[in-house]
Every structure is written in structure tokens, then in C-alpha cells.
Amino acid sequence: MTTEMGALSGLFPVDKTVERWLRNKATEAAILDDRTTRLRITHEKVDELFANPLRADRDAVYAKQLYLNLDTLAPYVSGPDSVKVGTPLHKLAPQHIKINRAYIVSCTNSRASDLAAAAKVFKDTAKAHPDTPPKIAEGVQLYIAAASAPEQEAAEAVGDWQTLLDAGAQALPAGCGPCIGLGTGLLEPGEVGIRDAQTYLASPEVVAASALKGVISGPDNYEVPTNWSGVEYGYGTGAEPTTENKLSNFVQQMESLIDRVESIETPKSEADILPGFPEKISGEIIFCDADNLNTDGIYPGKYTYQDNLSKEDMARVCMENYDPQFDSIARPNDILVSGSNFGCGSSREQAATAILAKQIPLVVAGSLGNIFSRNSFNNALMCLEVPRLVQRLRTHFTSLSNDTKRQLTRRTGWTLTWDVKQSLIEVQEGEGGETWTEKVGELSRNVQEIIAAGGLEAWVKAEIGKTAAAANT
């Protein structure tokens, strides 16, 4: 989930729950001959971990602190089609949204405990109606896949796996599958549960109950929360402010301000450009007006493991899940501009290489997903963050359009020129329009070397070749 949120890494303190889990895994590894974790997870290593557990320093400074009152949580369903859209179950269930397919899958969430929670829905229904074995609703298909083979074995051992099969569930191999568009169980156009289909994300209990009833709903024992007014959350810790933490916050803010002021240096008049590296990159702006355009929108999951796709095929399917018309609109040497958090989601590097295959040399966004940004430079795709440009594009084209439907991909007639040597962009807002400039970050020499070599892999091979040649002379 750290990757899904765009971070490069995530650290969190370990607690007793994690320790119990690690102890169980260490015991399993010691007892069972088929466990590959025998060397990685041992009781000795767990002892070492908890002898000096990972904790933040008391005076640690954070960019942002958020709190969430867990007592105010209620079951939510995400969607349709975005995890950023969430609706409380008790508000969604009365809509009786018919489903076609249900999935209890995923390499991160379909653990034995999740399968047990789903199986319990059917077991409780069987107890309430002993004369009628619970079955999946007519017209609905339920697919199950354990997170791993050991998790499936654990579910089989206690009978939960068989309970789901008896109800009509279809078993899939453990690990990745429908989530990234592979294998059995893919949605068809018009179904609920790919482009003109609607997809929702919910807990195992809600998925099982929905498959049983044929509409999005909770299990029979679900009670609508009384006097519920929403989830309580906000900035800070949620604790009552004290004089001590007020003073601490003030000191942190002042130190952060001083650090920023001290870090400001007089920029160099010109960047150091490698011989042969382009000093300027220019092209017409093609605007994909969307925030959080994820890597599946850029390069569909169903192509991710097709190693035989040619560069031309990759170019053709680029942005297919976001806008099927992108292929016919985009042209070589266009500059692709999009909103904030561009390239969030999974870490597939084809999201970058497909854009390059489309002969688009530069992506500009309000902000970039960190994983996408690293993958881009590692594959020789250049990227910039220019929030002002996105804002001006939206303001200009929204005011011109009488069409209430957002245009997914637009040829703007605007041009952008990146003066790499001066670390400056110039935007010409169409013929006769305003021209403006903005300073951007310097493209360092080592990054230029990687891009000029055709990506990090090619650069590493070249460096190894140099070393080998030097050793032989």
C-alpha cells in the first residue's frame, strides 16, 4: 500500500500483533520441512528485532501528521472505479446495485483470515436457514484465490475453502490474476463488478454477502450504526492540545522555515549539459485532464506480462484504459501534460516505456507518483512537475467549452519549450496567446547520462563494458 500511495518506502512501529505473527511463522518454519522461510524468519531474529524495535525519535519532525478515530469507522465500499470514492455501506446497500461478478482475491488481502470472514457469511446463513444450503445468487459468479499457497492450505484445513466452493465459488490459482487483467474471471463490458463496467472494492464479508444476495449489501448480522455522522479524522494527533506540544509544533515550524531559507542558493546561470544532449526540448502540449491517472490507465494490466508485444503494439495501447481515443489523438514529439499524482498505482515500468513507444519524450504533471518518476528516468523518459501549467490549461479550456462532458485527451495548440541548459520552461498559449516562463529543477549530469544511454539498464551495461575493457588493456 505504500507503493500505491506513491511513496518509495514506508516504516511503521511493530507491535505485539506483528510479534505474534512473526513467532507463528518462525515456529512453522522450524517445524515444517517445506517452508522456504526457515533462514529468513527465526525466533532468534525476532528476538533481535524486539530487543531494539523501530521507533521514531521523540523529537522527530514530520511533514504532516494525520489522525483517524477508529471508534467512528463504519463499513465502507469504494467505487465505482476509484478507491478515492467511498460510500458507507448503509447508504449504498439501499440502492440495490446489482452485481455480476465478485472476487475474493489479491496477493495482499486474500489471507486465511479474509477467507474465513467470507466463509462465515455463508455459515451464518446456513444456520439461519438450515433447510436451504446457501448458494451464490443466480447470474453472479464468485471467484476466490488465496494470497499464497500456504494461505490456501490454512483455509482448506479449517474447512473455509470448501464452504466457499460448496456455495458455488470458483477457485483460481493463488497470487495475481484478475486484479491486473490476467486469467479467468475478467469482467465483460457492461457488467458491474473494464471500461464501461463498474467496479467496487469492499471487505471479504461484504463481497460474500453481495455474491449471496446478488446486490451490494452487508451480511445478515450487519447493523446500521446509530447516530453516525461520519468518520472523525483530521490533521495533528487528535489529542487535546497542551502547552508542551503547542511549543514543540512552533519550534518545529521555525526550524523548518530556517532550513528552507538556508537551503536557497543562487542558481547557476547554466546547467552543465553533456556533449550531444539536447539543450532544448519542444513540442505541442497534449492534455490528459485527470488527477491520479494511474499506471493501469496508462498501460493496461492485461498487457503487463505479454513479453511479445512490439514497440508499435505498446504505443497503440498506451492510455487505452484511460482514453481509447488517445492513440488516434497523440502524435510523435507531443508533450504529455496531466494533473496531480500522475502515474500512481502499481510499479509496472511499461507505463513509462509505452509513453516512450508513442514517441512522447516528455511528461509534465502537477505532481508525479514517485515510483513512476523513478521508472521514467530509469527508462529514459523525462518528466517535470509544473502545477501552474495544469491550472492554466484547466482554466483556459473550461472557460472555452460549452460541453459539460470533460474531454479526456485534448490537442491544445499550446507549445512548451524546455531549455534544459537554463532550467527554464517557456509556454506559448496558442497562436496569439500569452507566453510565460517558469524555472524548473536542473537536470543533473548523472541523470543526463542515464537518459542519453537509453535508460539505467543500458547505462549499467555500458559501464560494465568500460570496466571490462580497462581490465583487459
Short mmCIF file of C-alpha atoms in Angstrom, two decimals:
data_model
loop_
_atom_site.label_atom_id
_atom_site.label_comp_id
_atom_site.label_asym_id
_atom_site.label_seq_id
_atom_site.Cartn_x
_atom_site.Cartn_y
_atom_site.Cartn_z
CA MET A 1 0.00 0.00 0.00
CA THR A 2 2.98 2.32 0.44
CA THR A 3 3.66 1.96 -3.28
CA GLU A 4 0.00 2.52 -4.14
CA MET A 5 0.14 5.84 -2.27
CA GLY A 6 3.18 6.90 -4.27
CA ALA A 7 5.83 6.58 -1.56
CA LEU A 8 9.20 4.90 -2.09
CA SER A 9 9.19 3.21 1.30
CA GLY A 10 7.11 3.02 4.46
CA LEU A 11 8.24 2.47 8.04
CA PHE A 12 5.95 1.76 10.96
CA PRO A 13 6.46 0.60 14.55
CA VAL A 14 5.95 -3.10 15.20
CA ASP A 15 3.53 -4.13 17.92
CA LYS A 16 2.50 -7.30 19.74
CA THR A 17 0.22 -8.36 16.89
CA VAL A 18 3.15 -8.32 14.47
CA GLU A 19 5.32 -10.14 17.00
CA ARG A 20 2.73 -12.92 17.40
CA TRP A 21 2.52 -13.31 13.63
CA LEU A 22 6.31 -13.49 13.30
CA ARG A 23 6.53 -16.03 16.16
CA ASN A 24 3.96 -18.25 14.43
CA LYS A 25 5.86 -18.04 11.14
CA ALA A 26 9.17 -18.81 12.88
CA THR A 27 7.62 -21.85 14.55
CA GLU A 28 6.12 -23.05 11.25
CA ALA A 29 9.47 -22.64 9.51
CA ALA A 30 11.25 -24.64 12.21
CA ILE A 31 8.72 -27.48 12.23
CA LEU A 32 7.71 -27.86 8.58
CA ASP A 33 10.29 -29.03 6.05
CA ASP A 34 8.64 -27.32 3.06
CA ARG A 35 8.90 -23.76 4.45
CA THR A 36 11.28 -21.54 2.49
CA THR A 37 11.29 -19.02 5.37
CA ARG A 38 13.47 -21.19 7.63
CA LEU A 39 16.54 -18.97 7.24
CA ARG A 40 14.72 -15.64 7.00
CA ILE A 41 12.28 -15.87 9.93
CA THR A 42 13.66 -17.40 13.10
CA HIS A 43 12.93 -16.84 16.77
CA GLU A 44 16.48 -15.52 17.18
CA LYS A 45 15.86 -12.85 14.54
CA VAL A 46 12.52 -11.93 16.12
CA ASP A 47 14.33 -11.57 19.47
CA GLU A 48 16.82 -9.21 17.82
CA LEU A 49 14.05 -7.15 16.25
CA PHE A 50 12.20 -6.61 19.51
CA ALA A 51 15.35 -6.06 21.55
CA ASN A 52 15.71 -2.77 19.69
CA PRO A 53 12.37 -2.12 17.95
CA LEU A 54 11.97 0.52 15.27
CA ARG A 55 10.56 3.70 16.77
CA ALA A 56 10.54 7.34 15.76
CA ASP A 57 12.67 9.70 17.83
CA ARG A 58 10.74 11.78 20.34
CA ASP A 59 11.85 14.96 18.58
CA ALA A 60 11.17 13.64 15.06
CA VAL A 61 9.79 16.27 12.66
CA TYR A 62 7.04 15.26 10.23
CA ALA A 63 5.88 16.95 7.04
CA LYS A 64 2.30 16.20 8.07
CA GLN A 65 0.51 14.40 10.89
CA LEU A 66 -2.95 12.90 10.44
CA TYR A 67 -5.26 11.15 12.86
CA LEU A 68 -8.22 8.82 12.41
CA ASN A 69 -10.61 7.92 15.22
CA LEU A 70 -11.10 4.18 14.77
CA ASP A 71 -14.18 4.23 17.02
CA THR A 72 -16.02 6.20 14.33
CA LEU A 73 -15.27 3.78 11.48
CA ALA A 74 -18.16 2.05 9.71
CA PRO A 75 -18.04 -0.40 6.78
CA TYR A 76 -17.29 1.45 3.53
CA VAL A 77 -17.40 0.42 -0.12
CA SER A 78 -15.02 2.08 -2.57
CA GLY A 79 -16.10 2.88 -6.11
CA PRO A 80 -17.29 2.78 -8.69
CA ASP A 81 -13.94 2.56 -10.43
CA SER A 82 -11.84 4.54 -7.94
CA VAL A 83 -10.60 3.94 -4.42
CA LYS A 84 -10.89 7.68 -3.88
CA VAL A 85 -14.69 7.38 -3.98
CA GLY A 86 -16.00 5.83 -0.77
CA THR A 87 -19.57 5.37 0.41
CA PRO A 88 -20.75 3.98 3.76
CA LEU A 89 -22.32 0.56 3.27
CA HIS A 90 -25.56 1.59 4.97
CA LYS A 91 -26.01 4.33 2.34
CA LEU A 92 -25.05 2.16 -0.64
CA ALA A 93 -27.00 -1.01 0.25
CA PRO A 94 -30.49 0.58 -0.14
CA GLN A 95 -29.64 1.35 -3.78
CA HIS A 96 -29.76 -2.42 -4.55
CA ILE A 97 -26.86 -2.23 -7.04
CA LYS A 98 -26.90 -5.49 -8.98
CA ILE A 99 -23.56 -7.27 -9.34
CA ASN A 100 -22.38 -9.73 -11.98
CA ARG A 101 -19.10 -10.94 -10.55
CA ALA A 102 -17.49 -10.95 -7.13
CA TYR A 103 -13.86 -11.53 -6.24
CA ILE A 104 -12.13 -12.51 -3.04
CA VAL A 105 -8.62 -12.38 -4.46
CA SER A 106 -5.34 -10.43 -4.27
CA CYS A 107 -1.78 -11.26 -3.28
CA THR A 108 -2.07 -8.79 -0.38
CA ASN A 109 -5.52 -9.34 1.08
CA SER A 110 -6.83 -12.84 0.45
CA ARG A 111 -5.32 -14.38 3.55
CA ALA A 112 -6.78 -17.27 5.51
CA SER A 113 -8.43 -14.78 7.89
CA ASP A 114 -10.11 -13.00 4.96
CA LEU A 115 -11.35 -16.28 3.52
CA ALA A 116 -12.62 -17.24 6.99
CA ALA A 117 -14.56 -13.96 7.21
CA ALA A 118 -16.17 -14.63 3.84
CA ALA A 119 -16.95 -18.25 4.69
CA LYS A 120 -18.59 -17.14 7.94
CA VAL A 121 -21.22 -15.23 5.96
CA PHE A 122 -22.30 -18.49 4.30
CA LYS A 123 -22.04 -20.49 7.52
CA ASP A 124 -24.24 -17.98 9.38
CA THR A 125 -26.77 -18.06 6.56
CA ALA A 126 -26.82 -21.88 6.70
CA LYS A 127 -27.53 -21.75 10.44
CA ALA A 128 -30.35 -19.25 9.95
CA HIS A 129 -31.86 -21.32 7.11
CA PRO A 130 -30.89 -24.96 7.80
CA ASP A 131 -33.24 -26.35 5.14
CA THR A 132 -31.72 -24.26 2.32
CA PRO A 133 -27.98 -24.54 1.63
CA PRO A 134 -26.61 -21.07 0.84
CA LYS A 135 -25.73 -20.58 -2.82
CA ILE A 136 -24.35 -17.74 -4.91
CA ALA A 137 -27.20 -15.66 -6.39
CA GLU A 138 -28.35 -16.51 -9.90
CA GLY A 139 -26.41 -14.56 -12.51
CA VAL A 140 -23.47 -13.95 -10.19
CA GLN A 141 -20.06 -15.59 -10.35
CA LEU A 142 -17.81 -15.59 -7.28
CA TYR A 143 -14.07 -16.14 -7.74
CA ILE A 144 -11.68 -16.95 -4.91
CA ALA A 145 -7.88 -17.02 -4.92
CA ALA A 146 -5.71 -17.19 -1.83
CA ALA A 147 -2.85 -14.77 -1.30
CA SER A 148 -0.42 -17.71 -1.40
CA ALA A 149 -0.41 -21.50 -1.42
CA PRO A 150 0.19 -21.69 2.37
CA GLU A 151 -2.78 -19.37 2.98
CA GLN A 152 -4.98 -21.62 0.82
CA GLU A 153 -3.77 -24.66 2.73
CA ALA A 154 -4.67 -22.97 6.02
CA ALA A 155 -8.18 -22.16 4.72
CA GLU A 156 -8.60 -25.71 3.47
CA ALA A 157 -7.50 -27.17 6.81
CA VAL A 158 -10.34 -25.48 8.73
CA GLY A 159 -12.97 -26.03 6.02
CA ASP A 160 -13.41 -22.39 4.94
CA TRP A 161 -12.19 -23.03 1.41
CA GLN A 162 -14.67 -25.88 0.97
CA THR A 163 -17.51 -23.76 2.39
CA LEU A 164 -16.94 -21.20 -0.36
CA LEU A 165 -16.69 -23.89 -3.04
CA ASP A 166 -19.91 -25.51 -1.82
CA ALA A 167 -21.66 -22.15 -2.17
CA GLY A 168 -20.64 -22.03 -5.82
CA ALA A 169 -17.37 -20.12 -5.75
CA GLN A 170 -14.83 -20.79 -8.48
CA ALA A 171 -11.24 -21.35 -7.35
CA LEU A 172 -8.37 -19.56 -9.08
CA PRO A 173 -4.62 -20.08 -8.60
CA ALA A 174 -3.06 -18.28 -5.65
CA GLY A 175 -1.45 -14.90 -6.31
CA CYS A 176 -2.04 -12.33 -9.06
CA GLY A 177 -4.81 -12.72 -11.59
CA PRO A 178 -7.99 -10.72 -12.27
CA CYS A 179 -6.68 -7.65 -10.41
CA ILE A 180 -4.23 -6.96 -13.23
CA GLY A 181 -6.42 -8.36 -16.01
CA LEU A 182 -5.00 -11.86 -16.26
CA GLY A 183 -6.59 -15.30 -16.40
CA THR A 184 -10.13 -16.42 -15.69
CA GLY A 185 -12.84 -14.18 -14.32
CA LEU A 186 -12.33 -10.92 -16.19
CA LEU A 187 -15.29 -8.58 -16.38
CA GLU A 188 -17.09 -8.05 -19.64
CA PRO A 189 -18.25 -4.65 -20.93
CA GLY A 190 -21.48 -3.56 -19.26
CA GLU A 191 -21.04 -5.74 -16.18
CA VAL A 192 -20.77 -4.45 -12.68
CA GLY A 193 -18.02 -5.61 -10.73
CA ILE A 194 -13.01 -2.69 -17.72
CA ARG A 195 -14.06 0.36 -19.32
CA ASP A 196 -17.87 0.54 -19.37
CA ALA A 197 -18.17 -1.86 -16.44
CA GLN A 198 -18.32 -0.63 -12.86
CA THR A 199 -16.02 -1.96 -10.17
CA TYR A 200 -16.40 -1.67 -6.40
CA LEU A 201 -13.99 -2.63 -3.63
CA ALA A 202 -15.19 -3.93 -0.26
CA SER A 203 -14.34 -6.21 2.66
CA PRO A 204 -14.49 -10.02 2.32
CA GLU A 205 -17.74 -10.08 4.34
CA VAL A 206 -19.42 -7.52 2.08
CA VAL A 207 -18.20 -9.26 -1.08
CA ALA A 208 -19.51 -12.62 0.15
CA ALA A 209 -22.86 -11.15 1.25
CA SER A 210 -23.23 -9.33 -2.07
CA ALA A 211 -22.50 -12.51 -4.04
CA LEU A 212 -25.08 -14.34 -1.93
CA LYS A 213 -27.80 -11.72 -2.45
CA GLY A 214 -26.92 -10.54 -5.95
CA VAL A 215 -26.71 -6.87 -4.94
CA ILE A 216 -24.21 -4.85 -2.94
CA SER A 217 -25.13 -5.48 0.67
CA GLY A 218 -23.82 -6.48 4.07
CA PRO A 219 -24.19 -9.80 5.92
CA ASP A 220 -27.43 -10.50 7.77
CA ASN A 221 -25.90 -9.61 11.13
CA TYR A 222 -24.80 -6.17 9.91
CA GLU A 223 -26.33 -3.37 11.94
CA VAL A 224 -26.61 0.16 10.65
CA PRO A 225 -24.67 2.39 13.08
CA THR A 226 -26.87 4.60 15.22
CA ASN A 227 -26.28 8.35 15.42
CA TRP A 228 -23.42 8.00 12.98
CA SER A 229 -22.32 11.31 11.46
CA GLY A 230 -19.17 10.27 9.64
CA VAL A 231 -15.58 9.24 10.24
CA GLU A 232 -13.69 11.53 12.59
CA TYR A 233 -10.30 12.48 11.19
CA GLY A 234 -8.05 15.48 10.67
CA TYR A 235 -4.60 16.97 10.98
CA GLY A 236 -2.47 16.52 14.08
CA THR A 237 -2.78 13.72 16.61
CA GLY A 238 -6.40 14.20 17.62
CA ALA A 239 -5.33 14.64 21.23
CA GLU A 240 -6.20 17.70 23.26
CA PRO A 241 -3.54 20.38 22.66
CA THR A 242 -1.13 21.06 25.52
CA THR A 243 1.30 23.89 26.13
CA GLU A 244 4.15 21.45 25.53
CA ASN A 245 3.02 20.23 22.11
CA LYS A 246 2.00 23.74 21.03
CA LEU A 247 5.52 24.94 21.82
CA SER A 248 7.04 21.89 20.13
CA ASN A 249 4.98 22.48 16.99
CA PHE A 250 6.04 26.13 16.90
CA VAL A 251 9.72 25.23 17.26
CA GLN A 252 9.42 22.60 14.50
CA GLN A 253 7.80 25.11 12.15
CA MET A 254 10.53 27.68 12.82
CA GLU A 255 13.30 25.13 12.30
CA SER A 256 11.68 24.01 9.06
CA LEU A 257 11.46 27.64 7.88
CA ILE A 258 15.13 28.25 8.73
CA ASP A 259 16.14 25.08 6.88
CA ARG A 260 14.25 26.19 3.77
CA VAL A 261 15.80 29.66 3.83
CA GLU A 262 19.29 28.27 4.35
CA SER A 263 18.83 25.78 1.51
CA ILE A 264 18.12 28.53 -1.01
CA GLU A 265 21.21 29.05 -3.14
CA THR A 266 21.79 31.36 -6.03
CA PRO A 267 21.02 29.19 -9.03
CA LYS A 268 23.71 28.61 -11.57
CA SER A 269 23.19 30.60 -14.74
CA GLU A 270 23.53 27.49 -16.84
CA ALA A 271 23.33 23.74 -16.23
CA ASP A 272 26.19 21.52 -17.27
CA ILE A 273 25.00 19.76 -20.44
CA LEU A 274 26.61 16.60 -21.75
CA PRO A 275 28.02 16.79 -25.29
CA GLY A 276 25.27 15.75 -27.69
CA PHE A 277 22.48 16.00 -25.10
CA PRO A 278 19.64 18.25 -26.37
CA GLU A 279 19.76 21.72 -24.86
CA LYS A 280 16.09 22.29 -25.65
CA ILE A 281 13.02 20.04 -25.92
CA SER A 282 9.92 21.47 -27.54
CA GLY A 283 6.53 20.21 -28.68
CA GLU A 284 2.79 20.74 -28.73
CA ILE A 285 1.01 20.07 -25.46
CA ILE A 286 -1.46 17.21 -25.44
CA PHE A 287 -3.54 17.45 -22.28
CA CYS A 288 -4.93 14.46 -20.39
CA ASP A 289 -7.16 16.27 -17.91
CA ALA A 290 -7.15 13.93 -14.93
CA ASP A 291 -5.71 13.70 -11.44
CA ASN A 292 -4.50 10.35 -10.10
CA LEU A 293 -4.14 8.85 -13.57
CA ASN A 294 -2.72 5.50 -12.51
CA THR A 295 -0.39 3.08 -14.24
CA ASP A 296 -3.27 0.80 -15.24
CA GLY A 297 -4.85 3.72 -17.06
CA ILE A 298 -1.53 4.39 -18.79
CA TYR A 299 -0.71 0.76 -19.60
CA PRO A 300 -3.47 -1.85 -19.03
CA GLY A 301 -2.65 -4.73 -16.72
CA LYS A 302 -3.74 -7.32 -19.27
CA TYR A 303 -0.67 -6.47 -21.36
CA THR A 304 1.80 -6.30 -18.47
CA TYR A 305 3.07 -9.88 -18.77
CA GLN A 306 2.84 -10.15 -22.56
CA ASP A 307 6.54 -10.05 -23.35
CA ASN A 308 5.98 -10.50 -27.08
CA LEU A 309 4.33 -7.09 -27.60
CA SER A 310 6.23 -4.99 -30.11
CA LYS A 311 7.05 -1.33 -29.53
CA GLU A 312 4.33 -0.46 -32.05
CA ASP A 313 1.78 -2.52 -30.11
CA MET A 314 2.80 -0.86 -26.84
CA ALA A 315 2.34 2.54 -28.45
CA ARG A 316 -1.10 1.55 -29.73
CA VAL A 317 -2.41 0.51 -26.30
CA CYS A 318 -0.82 3.41 -24.41
CA MET A 319 -3.54 5.14 -22.32
CA GLU A 320 -6.13 2.61 -23.55
CA ASN A 321 -7.80 2.23 -20.16
CA TYR A 322 -7.87 5.99 -19.65
CA ASP A 323 -8.98 7.07 -23.13
CA PRO A 324 -9.36 4.62 -26.05
CA GLN A 325 -9.08 7.60 -28.43
CA PHE A 326 -5.61 8.56 -27.20
CA ASP A 327 -3.86 6.53 -29.89
CA SER A 328 -5.54 8.49 -32.70
CA ILE A 329 -5.08 11.89 -31.00
CA ALA A 330 -1.45 11.78 -29.85
CA ARG A 331 1.40 12.45 -32.30
CA PRO A 332 5.16 11.90 -32.18
CA ASN A 333 7.07 14.58 -30.22
CA ASP A 334 3.97 15.76 -28.35
CA ILE A 335 4.48 16.79 -24.75
CA LEU A 336 2.06 14.99 -22.47
CA VAL A 337 0.60 17.09 -19.65
CA SER A 338 -1.66 15.73 -16.91
CA GLY A 339 -2.83 16.54 -13.38
CA SER A 340 -1.57 15.66 -9.93
CA ASN A 341 -0.20 12.29 -8.81
CA PHE A 342 0.34 11.13 -12.39
CA GLY A 343 1.50 7.50 -12.56
CA CYS A 344 0.24 6.43 -9.14
CA GLY A 345 -0.69 2.80 -8.53
CA SER A 346 1.33 -0.29 -9.38
CA SER A 347 5.03 -0.16 -10.19
CA ARG A 348 4.85 -1.53 -13.75
CA GLU A 349 7.60 0.16 -15.76
CA GLN A 350 5.66 -0.29 -19.02
CA ALA A 351 3.70 2.82 -18.03
CA ALA A 352 6.87 4.75 -18.86
CA THR A 353 8.10 2.66 -21.80
CA ALA A 354 4.69 2.75 -23.52
CA ILE A 355 4.75 6.57 -23.50
CA LEU A 356 8.24 6.43 -25.00
CA ALA A 357 6.99 3.92 -27.59
CA LYS A 358 4.40 6.55 -28.53
CA GLN A 359 7.42 8.82 -29.26
CA ILE A 360 6.48 11.25 -26.50
CA PRO A 361 9.78 12.45 -24.98
CA LEU A 362 8.50 14.47 -22.02
CA VAL A 363 5.74 14.19 -19.42
CA VAL A 364 4.71 17.26 -17.41
CA ALA A 365 2.33 16.90 -14.48
CA GLY A 366 1.04 18.78 -11.49
CA SER A 367 2.87 16.14 -9.50
CA LEU A 368 4.27 12.69 -10.25
CA GLY A 369 3.89 9.39 -8.46
CA ASN A 370 7.33 8.63 -7.02
CA ILE A 371 7.57 5.11 -8.44
CA PHE A 372 6.54 6.31 -11.90
CA SER A 373 9.05 9.15 -11.73
CA ARG A 374 11.91 6.77 -10.94
CA ASN A 375 10.79 4.27 -13.59
CA SER A 376 10.60 7.07 -16.15
CA PHE A 377 14.15 8.34 -15.72
CA ASN A 378 15.42 4.76 -15.43
CA ASN A 379 13.89 4.12 -18.87
CA ALA A 380 14.95 7.47 -20.42
CA LEU A 381 11.57 9.23 -20.24
CA MET A 382 11.97 12.79 -18.98
CA CYS A 383 9.46 14.29 -16.51
CA LEU A 384 8.75 17.68 -14.94
CA GLU A 385 6.34 18.92 -12.29
CA VAL A 386 4.69 22.25 -13.22
CA PRO A 387 1.41 22.71 -11.29
CA ARG A 388 0.91 26.21 -12.75
CA LEU A 389 0.68 24.80 -16.27
CA VAL A 390 -2.06 22.33 -15.31
CA GLN A 391 -4.02 25.08 -13.58
CA ARG A 392 -3.81 27.41 -16.61
CA LEU A 393 -4.83 24.65 -19.02
CA ARG A 394 -7.87 23.81 -16.94
CA THR A 395 -8.87 27.42 -16.51
CA HIS A 396 -8.49 28.21 -20.22
CA PHE A 397 -10.23 25.21 -21.72
CA THR A 398 -13.01 25.05 -19.13
CA SER A 399 -13.95 28.66 -19.92
CA LEU A 400 -13.98 27.97 -23.66
CA SER A 401 -16.03 24.78 -23.54
CA ASN A 402 -19.81 24.67 -23.56
CA ASP A 403 -19.71 20.89 -23.32
CA THR A 404 -20.33 19.64 -19.78
CA LYS A 405 -18.57 16.35 -20.56
CA ARG A 406 -14.84 16.54 -19.84
CA GLN A 407 -12.59 15.92 -22.85
CA LEU A 408 -10.21 13.17 -21.77
CA THR A 409 -7.44 13.94 -24.25
CA ARG A 410 -7.11 17.32 -25.94
CA ARG A 411 -4.78 18.75 -28.54
CA THR A 412 -4.28 22.22 -27.10
CA GLY A 413 -2.40 24.14 -29.77
CA TRP A 414 -0.13 25.31 -26.95
CA THR A 415 3.61 24.70 -27.13
CA LEU A 416 6.11 24.05 -24.37
CA THR A 417 9.84 24.51 -24.71
CA TRP A 418 12.16 23.23 -22.00
CA ASP A 419 15.51 24.98 -22.04
CA VAL A 420 17.50 22.27 -20.30
CA LYS A 421 20.62 24.39 -20.13
CA GLN A 422 18.84 27.31 -18.45
CA SER A 423 16.50 25.04 -16.37
CA LEU A 424 13.58 27.06 -17.71
CA ILE A 425 10.32 26.25 -19.46
CA GLU A 426 8.51 28.60 -21.83
CA VAL A 427 4.82 28.09 -22.61
CA GLN A 428 3.15 29.69 -25.62
CA GLU A 429 -0.61 29.55 -25.02
CA GLY A 430 -1.63 29.07 -28.63
CA GLU A 431 -1.31 31.43 -31.55
CA GLY A 432 -1.55 34.99 -30.29
CA GLY A 433 -1.86 33.78 -26.71
CA GLU A 434 0.17 34.66 -23.65
CA THR A 435 3.76 33.49 -23.31
CA TRP A 436 5.23 32.85 -19.88
CA THR A 437 8.24 31.19 -18.34
CA GLU A 438 8.96 29.31 -15.14
CA LYS A 439 12.11 28.00 -13.52
CA VAL A 440 12.32 24.21 -13.09
CA GLY A 441 14.78 21.88 -11.44
CA GLU A 442 18.16 21.31 -13.01
CA LEU A 443 18.64 18.06 -14.91
CA SER A 444 21.77 16.72 -13.27
CA ARG A 445 24.67 15.33 -15.25
CA ASN A 446 24.26 11.77 -13.93
CA VAL A 447 20.57 11.74 -14.97
CA GLN A 448 21.55 13.06 -18.40
CA GLU A 449 23.99 10.16 -18.72
CA ILE A 450 21.26 7.62 -17.97
CA ILE A 451 18.83 9.22 -20.44
CA ALA A 452 21.49 9.54 -23.15
CA ALA A 453 22.40 5.86 -22.73
CA GLY A 454 18.76 4.86 -23.28
CA GLY A 455 17.98 4.08 -19.64
CA LEU A 456 19.58 2.72 -16.49
CA GLU A 457 19.98 -0.85 -17.75
CA ALA A 458 21.82 0.31 -20.88
CA TRP A 459 23.95 2.69 -18.80
CA VAL A 460 24.96 -0.11 -16.38
CA LYS A 461 25.86 -2.42 -19.28
CA ALA A 462 27.98 0.32 -20.84
CA GLU A 463 29.77 0.98 -17.55
CA ILE A 464 30.46 -2.73 -17.06
CA GLY A 465 31.79 -2.85 -20.61
CA LYS A 466 34.12 0.06 -19.88
CA THR A 467 35.40 -1.62 -16.74
CA ALA A 468 35.95 -4.91 -18.53
CA ALA A 469 37.75 -3.18 -21.42
CA ALA A 470 40.01 -1.30 -19.00
CA ALA A 471 40.83 -4.52 -17.17
CA ASN A 472 41.89 -6.18 -20.43
CA THR A 473 44.25 -3.42 -21.51
#
